Coordinates of C-alpha atoms (C1' of nucleotides) in Angstrom, one line a residue:
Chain A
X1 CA 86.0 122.5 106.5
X2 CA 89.0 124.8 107.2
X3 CA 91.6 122.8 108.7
X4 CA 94.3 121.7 105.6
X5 CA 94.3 117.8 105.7
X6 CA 96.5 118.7 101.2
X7 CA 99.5 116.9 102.8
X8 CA 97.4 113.5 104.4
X9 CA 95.6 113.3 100.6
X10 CA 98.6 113.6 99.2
X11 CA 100.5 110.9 100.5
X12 CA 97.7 108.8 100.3
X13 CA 97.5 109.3 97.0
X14 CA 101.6 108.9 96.4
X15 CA 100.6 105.9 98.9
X16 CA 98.1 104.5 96.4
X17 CA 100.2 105.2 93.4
X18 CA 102.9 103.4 94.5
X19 CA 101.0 100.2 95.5
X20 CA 99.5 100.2 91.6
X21 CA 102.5 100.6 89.3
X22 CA 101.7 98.2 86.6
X23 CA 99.1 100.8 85.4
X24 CA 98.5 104.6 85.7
X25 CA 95.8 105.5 88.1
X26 CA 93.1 108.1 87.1
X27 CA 91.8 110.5 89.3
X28 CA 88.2 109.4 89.4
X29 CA 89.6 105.9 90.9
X30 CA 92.0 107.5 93.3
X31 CA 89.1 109.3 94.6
X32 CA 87.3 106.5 95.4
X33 CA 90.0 105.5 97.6
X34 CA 90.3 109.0 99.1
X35 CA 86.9 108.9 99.7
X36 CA 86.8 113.1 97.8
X37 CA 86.3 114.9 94.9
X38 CA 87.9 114.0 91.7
X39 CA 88.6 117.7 90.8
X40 CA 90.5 117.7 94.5
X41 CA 92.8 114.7 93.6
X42 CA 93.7 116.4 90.2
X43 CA 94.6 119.8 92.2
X44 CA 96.8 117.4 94.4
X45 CA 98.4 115.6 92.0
X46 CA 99.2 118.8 89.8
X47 CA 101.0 120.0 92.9
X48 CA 103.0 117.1 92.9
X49 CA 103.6 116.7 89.5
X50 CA 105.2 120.4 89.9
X51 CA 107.5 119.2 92.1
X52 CA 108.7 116.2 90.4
X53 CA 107.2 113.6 92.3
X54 CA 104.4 112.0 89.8
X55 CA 103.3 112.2 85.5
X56 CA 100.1 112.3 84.7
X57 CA 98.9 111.8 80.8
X58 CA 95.8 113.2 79.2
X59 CA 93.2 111.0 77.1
X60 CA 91.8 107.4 77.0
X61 CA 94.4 105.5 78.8
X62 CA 95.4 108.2 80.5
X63 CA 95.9 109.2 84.6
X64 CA 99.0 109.5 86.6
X65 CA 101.8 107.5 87.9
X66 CA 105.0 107.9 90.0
X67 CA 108.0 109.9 88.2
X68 CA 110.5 108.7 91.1
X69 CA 110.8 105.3 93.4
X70 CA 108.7 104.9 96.6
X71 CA 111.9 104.9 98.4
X72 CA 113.2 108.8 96.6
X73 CA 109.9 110.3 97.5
X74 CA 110.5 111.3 101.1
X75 CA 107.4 112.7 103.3
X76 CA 109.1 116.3 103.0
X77 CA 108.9 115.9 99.5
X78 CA 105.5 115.8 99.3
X79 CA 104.7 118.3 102.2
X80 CA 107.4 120.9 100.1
X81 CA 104.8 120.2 97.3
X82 CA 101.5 121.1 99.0
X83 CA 102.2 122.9 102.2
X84 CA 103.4 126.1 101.4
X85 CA 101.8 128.1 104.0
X86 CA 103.1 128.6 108.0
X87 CA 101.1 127.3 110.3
X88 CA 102.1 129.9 113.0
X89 CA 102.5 133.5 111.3
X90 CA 103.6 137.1 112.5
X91 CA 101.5 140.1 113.5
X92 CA 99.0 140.9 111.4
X93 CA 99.5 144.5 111.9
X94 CA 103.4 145.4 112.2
X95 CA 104.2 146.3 116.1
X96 CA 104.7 149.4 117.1
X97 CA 107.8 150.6 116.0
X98 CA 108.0 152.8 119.4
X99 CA 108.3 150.0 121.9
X100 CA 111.3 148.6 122.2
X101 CA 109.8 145.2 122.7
X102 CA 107.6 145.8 119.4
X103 CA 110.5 147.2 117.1
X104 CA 113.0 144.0 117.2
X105 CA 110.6 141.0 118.4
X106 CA 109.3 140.3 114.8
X107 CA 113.1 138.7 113.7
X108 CA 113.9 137.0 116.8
X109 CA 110.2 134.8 116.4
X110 CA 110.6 134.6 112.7
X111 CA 113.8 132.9 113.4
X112 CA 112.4 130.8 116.7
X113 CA 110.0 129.7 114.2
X114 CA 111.8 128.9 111.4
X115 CA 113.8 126.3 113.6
X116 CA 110.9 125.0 114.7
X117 CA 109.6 123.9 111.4
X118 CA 113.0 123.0 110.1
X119 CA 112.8 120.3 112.9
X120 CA 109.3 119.3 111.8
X121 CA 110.7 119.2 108.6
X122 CA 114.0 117.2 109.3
X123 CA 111.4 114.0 111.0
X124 CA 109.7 114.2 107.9
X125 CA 112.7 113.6 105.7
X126 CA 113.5 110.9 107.7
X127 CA 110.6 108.7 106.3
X128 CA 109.8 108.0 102.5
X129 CA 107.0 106.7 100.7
X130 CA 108.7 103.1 100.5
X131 CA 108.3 102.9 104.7
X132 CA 104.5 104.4 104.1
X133 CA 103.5 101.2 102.0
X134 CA 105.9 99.0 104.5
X135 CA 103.6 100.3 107.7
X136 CA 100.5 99.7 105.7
X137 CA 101.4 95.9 104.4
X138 CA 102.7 95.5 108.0
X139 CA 99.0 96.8 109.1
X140 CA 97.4 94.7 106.8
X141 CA 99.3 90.9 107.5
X142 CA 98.7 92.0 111.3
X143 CA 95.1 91.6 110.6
Chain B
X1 CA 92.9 137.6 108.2
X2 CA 92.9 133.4 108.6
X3 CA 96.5 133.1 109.5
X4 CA 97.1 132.3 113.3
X5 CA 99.1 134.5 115.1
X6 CA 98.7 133.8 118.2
X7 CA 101.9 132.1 119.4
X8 CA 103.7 135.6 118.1
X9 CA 100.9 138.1 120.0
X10 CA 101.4 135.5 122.9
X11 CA 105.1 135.7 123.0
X12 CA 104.9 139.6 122.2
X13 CA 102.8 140.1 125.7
X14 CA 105.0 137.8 127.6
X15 CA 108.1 139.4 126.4
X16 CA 106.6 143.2 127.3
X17 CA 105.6 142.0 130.9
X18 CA 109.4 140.3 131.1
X19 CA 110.4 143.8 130.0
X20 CA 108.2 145.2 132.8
X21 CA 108.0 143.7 136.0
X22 CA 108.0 146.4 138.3
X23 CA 104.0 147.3 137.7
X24 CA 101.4 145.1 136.1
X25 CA 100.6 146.3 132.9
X26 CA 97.4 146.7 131.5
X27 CA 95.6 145.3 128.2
X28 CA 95.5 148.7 126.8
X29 CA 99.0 149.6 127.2
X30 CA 100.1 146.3 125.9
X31 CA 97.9 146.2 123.1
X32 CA 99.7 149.5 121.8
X33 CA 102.7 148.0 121.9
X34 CA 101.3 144.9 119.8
X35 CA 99.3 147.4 117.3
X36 CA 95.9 145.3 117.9
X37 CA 92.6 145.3 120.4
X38 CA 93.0 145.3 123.9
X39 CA 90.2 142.4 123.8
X40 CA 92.6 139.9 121.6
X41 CA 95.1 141.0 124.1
X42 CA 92.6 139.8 127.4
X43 CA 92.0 137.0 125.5
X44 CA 95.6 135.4 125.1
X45 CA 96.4 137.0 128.6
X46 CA 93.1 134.9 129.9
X47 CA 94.9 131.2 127.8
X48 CA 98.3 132.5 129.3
X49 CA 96.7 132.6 132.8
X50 CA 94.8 129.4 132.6
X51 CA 98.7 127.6 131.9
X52 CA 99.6 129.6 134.8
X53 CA 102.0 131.7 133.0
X54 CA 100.6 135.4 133.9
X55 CA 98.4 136.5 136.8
X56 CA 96.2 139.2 136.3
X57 CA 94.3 141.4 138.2
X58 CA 91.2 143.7 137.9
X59 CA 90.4 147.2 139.2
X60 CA 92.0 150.8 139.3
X61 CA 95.7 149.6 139.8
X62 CA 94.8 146.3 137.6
X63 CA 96.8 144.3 134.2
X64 CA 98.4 141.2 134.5
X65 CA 101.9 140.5 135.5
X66 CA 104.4 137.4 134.6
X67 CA 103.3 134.7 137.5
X68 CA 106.8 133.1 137.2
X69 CA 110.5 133.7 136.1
X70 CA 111.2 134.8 132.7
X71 CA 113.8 131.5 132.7
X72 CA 111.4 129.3 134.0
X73 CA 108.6 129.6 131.0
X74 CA 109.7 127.7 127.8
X75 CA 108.0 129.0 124.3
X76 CA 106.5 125.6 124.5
X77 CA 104.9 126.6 127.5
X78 CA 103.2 129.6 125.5
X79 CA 102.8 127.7 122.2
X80 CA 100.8 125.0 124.3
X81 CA 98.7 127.9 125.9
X82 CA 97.7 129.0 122.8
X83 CA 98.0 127.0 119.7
X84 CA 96.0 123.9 120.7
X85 CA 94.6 122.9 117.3
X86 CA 97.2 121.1 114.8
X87 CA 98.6 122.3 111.7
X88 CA 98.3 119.7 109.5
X89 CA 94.9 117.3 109.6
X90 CA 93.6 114.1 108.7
X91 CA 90.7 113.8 105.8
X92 CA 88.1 115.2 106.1
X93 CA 85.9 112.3 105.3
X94 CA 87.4 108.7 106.5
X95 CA 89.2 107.1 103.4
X96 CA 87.4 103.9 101.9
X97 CA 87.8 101.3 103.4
X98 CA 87.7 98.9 101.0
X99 CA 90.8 100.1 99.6
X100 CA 93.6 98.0 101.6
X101 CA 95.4 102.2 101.6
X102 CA 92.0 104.0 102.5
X103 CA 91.9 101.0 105.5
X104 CA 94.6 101.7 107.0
X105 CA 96.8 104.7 106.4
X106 CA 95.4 106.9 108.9
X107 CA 96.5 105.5 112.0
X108 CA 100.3 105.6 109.9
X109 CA 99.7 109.4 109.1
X110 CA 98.6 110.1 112.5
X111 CA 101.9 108.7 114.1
X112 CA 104.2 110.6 111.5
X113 CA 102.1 114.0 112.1
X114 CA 102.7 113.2 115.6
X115 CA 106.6 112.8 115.0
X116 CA 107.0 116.0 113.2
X117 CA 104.7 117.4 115.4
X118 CA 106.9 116.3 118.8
X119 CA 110.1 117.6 116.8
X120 CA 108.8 121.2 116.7
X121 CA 107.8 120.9 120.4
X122 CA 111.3 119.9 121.6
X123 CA 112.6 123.1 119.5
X124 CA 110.6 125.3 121.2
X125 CA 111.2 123.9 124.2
X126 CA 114.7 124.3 124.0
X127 CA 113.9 128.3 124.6
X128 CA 112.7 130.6 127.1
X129 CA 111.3 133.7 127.2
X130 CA 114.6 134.6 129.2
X131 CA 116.0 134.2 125.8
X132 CA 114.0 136.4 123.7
X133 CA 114.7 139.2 126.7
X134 CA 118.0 138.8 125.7
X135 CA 118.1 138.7 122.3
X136 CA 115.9 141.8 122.1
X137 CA 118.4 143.4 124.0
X138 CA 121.2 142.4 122.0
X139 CA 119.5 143.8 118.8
X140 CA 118.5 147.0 120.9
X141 CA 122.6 147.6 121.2
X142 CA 123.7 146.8 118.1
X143 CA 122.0 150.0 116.8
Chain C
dC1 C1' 88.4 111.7 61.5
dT2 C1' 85.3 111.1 65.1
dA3 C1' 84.1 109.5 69.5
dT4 C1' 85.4 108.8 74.1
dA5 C1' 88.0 109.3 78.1
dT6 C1' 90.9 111.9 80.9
dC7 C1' 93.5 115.7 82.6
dG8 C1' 94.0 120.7 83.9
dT9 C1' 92.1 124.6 85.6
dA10 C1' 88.9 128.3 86.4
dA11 C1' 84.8 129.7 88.8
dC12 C1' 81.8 129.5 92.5
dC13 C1' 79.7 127.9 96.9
dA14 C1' 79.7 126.4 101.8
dC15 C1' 82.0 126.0 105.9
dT16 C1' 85.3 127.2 109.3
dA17 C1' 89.1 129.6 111.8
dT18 C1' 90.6 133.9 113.0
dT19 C1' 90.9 138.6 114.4
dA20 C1' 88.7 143.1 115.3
dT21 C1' 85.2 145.5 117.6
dT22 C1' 81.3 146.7 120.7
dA23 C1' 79.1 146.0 124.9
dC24 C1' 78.6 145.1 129.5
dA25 C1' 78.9 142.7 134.0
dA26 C1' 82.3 141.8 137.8
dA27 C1' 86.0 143.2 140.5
dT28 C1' 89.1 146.4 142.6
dT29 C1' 91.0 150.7 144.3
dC30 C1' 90.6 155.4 145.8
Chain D
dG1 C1' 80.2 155.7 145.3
dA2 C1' 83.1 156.8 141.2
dA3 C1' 86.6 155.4 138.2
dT4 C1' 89.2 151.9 136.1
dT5 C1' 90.2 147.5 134.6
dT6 C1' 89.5 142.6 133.6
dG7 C1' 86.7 138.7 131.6
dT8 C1' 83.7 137.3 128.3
dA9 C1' 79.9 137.1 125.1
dA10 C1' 78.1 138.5 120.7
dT11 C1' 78.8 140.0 116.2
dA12 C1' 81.1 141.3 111.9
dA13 C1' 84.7 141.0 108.4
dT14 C1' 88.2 138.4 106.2
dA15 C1' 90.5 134.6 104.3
dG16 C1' 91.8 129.6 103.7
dT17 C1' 89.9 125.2 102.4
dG18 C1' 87.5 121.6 100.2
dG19 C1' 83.5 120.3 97.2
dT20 C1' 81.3 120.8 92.9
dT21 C1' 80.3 122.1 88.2
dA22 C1' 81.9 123.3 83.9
dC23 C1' 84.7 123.2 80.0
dG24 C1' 88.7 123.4 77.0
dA25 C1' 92.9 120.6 75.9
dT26 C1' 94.8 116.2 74.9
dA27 C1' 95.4 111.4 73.9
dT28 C1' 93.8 106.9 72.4
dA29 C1' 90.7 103.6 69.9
dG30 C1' 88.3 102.5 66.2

DNA sequence: CTATATCGTAACCACTATTATTACAAATTC
DNA sequence: GAATTTGTAATAATAGTGGTTACGATATAG
């Protein structure tokens, strides 16, 4: 149960949101959907109402709804909003300071790397919620 | 201790052996140069040889040596030695299927991972371990 | 005002990925 | 044959993750 599947629950449930817009969604029924935990879709959401992306409303008629248009939420957006951590990280224990390989090599991969995801990053910005819920109807008349 | 550090360790040993090509250098050595166990060192070494990156030899005048040109191994030769399992995942139960989103978003998440994914590939791809040689060296005379 | 429904979040558990460490057989050289 | 080194299995310690329970805060209906 360790590998971090936060940013494919998120956009399903920006996906989800932004197919029921008439009414805001509670987290019990987008659960159903997700096929988890209630408690995990409120976490999610909380993330993403942090970042501006959906409202959510205490009480009776309460749940959560987007705070933007499909088409202003891009994927990058919502992985800012609940994938903070690296996937690749540095040393552990810092290198020894006495090798010459070990005293400048952290930088140069911290840099390497941050390229790296800033190009993961860019292909995500490309695409927005509004193509998500395109690819899905498209999935769906295919049938 | 659950970060992955891997691709830097595995670029860390590459770059020393670059650094060192006149005698094979053993685990022991390199892991002081990395600040960990000489067995996390065998065991990228054993990945690195398997993608035919390093040979490595045992006995008295044993260690492992680079088994081709610094220029000719990319860092997405050593990332795909090493970092086989994917940074972001799927759910971890199947979505609902009733749901027309739980149906059918998967196979639409699975292609935009794979985008992002392929972006970060081609970055790393774009560099060798030539490269880091140098830029170690250009940090080492800027002192 | 009270009852009900819902969110927000803390606390805890189970599971997994990862690194560190010990141990030892296999291989190589002297 | 002794010494050294790799290769790998086994184990422990740590931390990230999602699932679950619990409960206070909030909003609406009546």
């Amino acid at each position: 149960m360790a590998r971090n599947c936060r940013f494919a629950v998120a956009v399903h449930i920006i996906t989800v949101l932004a197919t029921h817009r008439d009414t805001p969604a509670t987290s019990d029924w987008i659960a159903g959907s997700v096929n988890t935990n209630p408690v995990v879709v409120r976490r999610i959401l909380s993330a993403l109402a942090k970042a501006g992306l959906v409202q959510s409303q205490r009480g009776i008629a309460g749940g959560s709804a987007l705070a933007k248009e499909p088409g202003a939420i891009s994927l990058l957006d919502i992985y800012r909003a609940v994938d903070e951590q690296e996937a690749q990280a540095m040393h552990h224990q810092p290198p020894n300071p006495n090798c010459p390989v070990g005293a400048h090599i952290v930088p140069v991969l911290t840099e390497i790397l941050r390229c790296a995801e800033d190009a993961k990053q860019q292909e995500l910005a490309k695409r927005n919620v509004g193509d998500v819920v395109a690819a899905i109807r498209h999935r769906i008349a295919a049938e």
